[in-house]
Short mmCIF file of C-alpha atoms in Angstrom, two decimals:
data_model
loop_
_atom_site.label_atom_id
_atom_site.label_comp_id
_atom_site.label_asym_id
_atom_site.label_seq_id
_atom_site.Cartn_x
_atom_site.Cartn_y
_atom_site.Cartn_z
CA MET A 2 0.68 -6.80 -26.31
CA PRO A 3 0.65 -4.04 -23.68
CA ALA A 4 0.74 -4.59 -19.94
CA TYR A 5 -0.67 -2.33 -17.29
CA VAL A 6 0.70 -1.95 -13.73
CA HIS A 7 -2.05 -0.78 -11.33
CA VAL A 8 -1.03 0.75 -8.02
CA ASN A 9 -3.21 1.88 -5.12
CA LEU A 10 -1.38 3.65 -2.37
CA ARG A 11 -1.24 5.93 0.61
CA VAL A 12 1.80 8.22 1.13
CA ILE A 13 3.14 7.74 4.61
CA ASP A 14 6.35 9.80 4.28
CA PRO A 15 5.75 12.82 1.98
CA ALA A 16 9.40 13.92 1.94
CA LYS A 17 10.62 10.47 0.88
CA GLN A 18 7.82 10.26 -1.72
CA ALA A 19 8.78 13.63 -3.19
CA ALA A 20 12.42 12.66 -3.38
CA LEU A 21 11.87 9.40 -5.12
CA ALA A 22 9.23 10.43 -7.64
CA PRO A 23 11.50 11.98 -10.28
CA ARG A 24 13.83 8.97 -10.08
CA PHE A 25 10.94 6.62 -10.44
CA GLN A 26 9.58 8.56 -13.44
CA ALA A 27 12.96 8.63 -15.17
CA ALA A 28 13.55 4.86 -14.61
CA LEU A 29 10.02 4.04 -15.80
CA LYS A 30 10.54 6.04 -19.00
CA ASP A 31 13.92 4.47 -19.63
CA ALA A 32 12.34 1.00 -19.29
CA GLY A 33 9.72 1.76 -21.91
CA GLY A 34 6.92 2.53 -19.44
CA LYS A 35 4.67 5.50 -19.17
CA ILE A 36 2.20 6.91 -16.67
CA LEU A 37 -1.36 6.73 -17.95
CA HIS A 38 -2.97 8.02 -14.76
CA PHE A 39 -1.96 8.93 -11.25
CA GLY A 40 -4.27 10.76 -8.89
CA LEU A 41 -6.91 10.62 -6.16
CA VAL A 42 -9.46 7.78 -6.04
CA ALA A 43 -12.73 9.47 -6.77
CA HIS A 44 -15.31 6.88 -5.53
CA THR A 45 -15.53 3.24 -4.43
CA LEU A 46 -17.89 1.51 -6.78
CA GLU A 47 -17.85 -2.03 -5.37
CA GLY A 48 -16.25 -4.18 -2.72
CA ASP A 49 -15.97 -4.41 1.04
CA GLU A 50 -12.49 -2.90 1.33
CA ASP A 51 -11.94 0.84 0.89
CA PRO A 52 -9.16 1.66 -1.57
CA LEU A 53 -6.18 3.61 -0.49
CA PRO A 54 -6.51 7.31 -1.43
CA LEU A 55 -4.23 7.39 -4.51
CA ALA A 56 -4.17 5.27 -7.69
CA GLY A 57 -2.05 4.95 -10.78
CA VAL A 58 -1.83 2.99 -14.03
CA PHE A 59 1.48 2.57 -15.80
CA GLU A 60 1.66 1.09 -19.32
CA PHE A 61 4.52 -1.06 -20.75
CA PRO A 62 4.79 -2.30 -24.26
CA THR A 63 4.81 -5.97 -22.93
CA LEU A 64 4.35 -7.94 -19.77
CA SER A 65 7.94 -9.07 -19.90
CA GLN A 66 9.10 -5.40 -19.99
CA ALA A 67 6.85 -4.63 -17.04
CA LEU A 68 8.22 -7.50 -15.03
CA ALA A 69 11.82 -6.83 -16.05
CA PHE A 70 11.41 -3.20 -14.79
CA TYR A 71 9.91 -4.32 -11.51
CA HIS A 72 12.74 -6.73 -10.88
CA SER A 73 15.55 -4.66 -12.28
CA GLU A 74 18.65 -3.49 -10.51
CA ARG A 75 17.87 0.06 -11.36
CA TYR A 76 14.41 -0.08 -9.75
CA ALA A 77 15.51 -2.06 -6.66
CA PRO A 78 16.76 0.97 -4.60
CA ILE A 79 13.81 3.05 -5.73
CA LYS A 80 11.41 0.22 -4.77
CA ALA A 81 13.04 -0.04 -1.20
CA GLU A 82 12.54 3.76 -0.77
CA ARG A 83 9.05 3.58 -2.16
CA GLN A 84 8.12 0.89 0.42
CA GLU A 85 9.31 3.24 3.14
CA ALA A 86 7.36 6.23 1.68
CA GLN A 87 4.09 4.52 0.85
CA GLN A 88 1.69 1.76 1.79
CA ALA A 89 0.82 0.15 -1.58
CA ARG A 90 -1.03 -2.61 -3.43
CA MET A 91 0.24 -3.32 -6.87
CA PHE A 92 -0.55 -5.72 -9.70
CA VAL A 93 0.00 -6.10 -13.48
CA VAL A 94 -2.41 -7.17 -16.18
CA GLU A 95 -1.75 -8.03 -19.84
CA ALA A 96 -4.10 -6.62 -22.44
CA GLY A 97 -5.65 -8.97 -24.80
#
């Protein structure tokens, strides 16, 4: 059953973000994932905490594939660069 990684972020280093984006997209695709949405948060509907300005949803065929990607050797250097380029909140859910 599919799994969806949700990310809410603020870019803090645009140059680093631009440099890592193509590598992230290629690694995501190679791991069986795809970007369903990435863009600006339009409105806060509920909650006391304002979201960060950007949000994305990435789909994987299974939860195990999503977790394998996140913990993979290929993603590790991209993740380290991403953490320097963005402030982010991220979680994964399994459909079903």
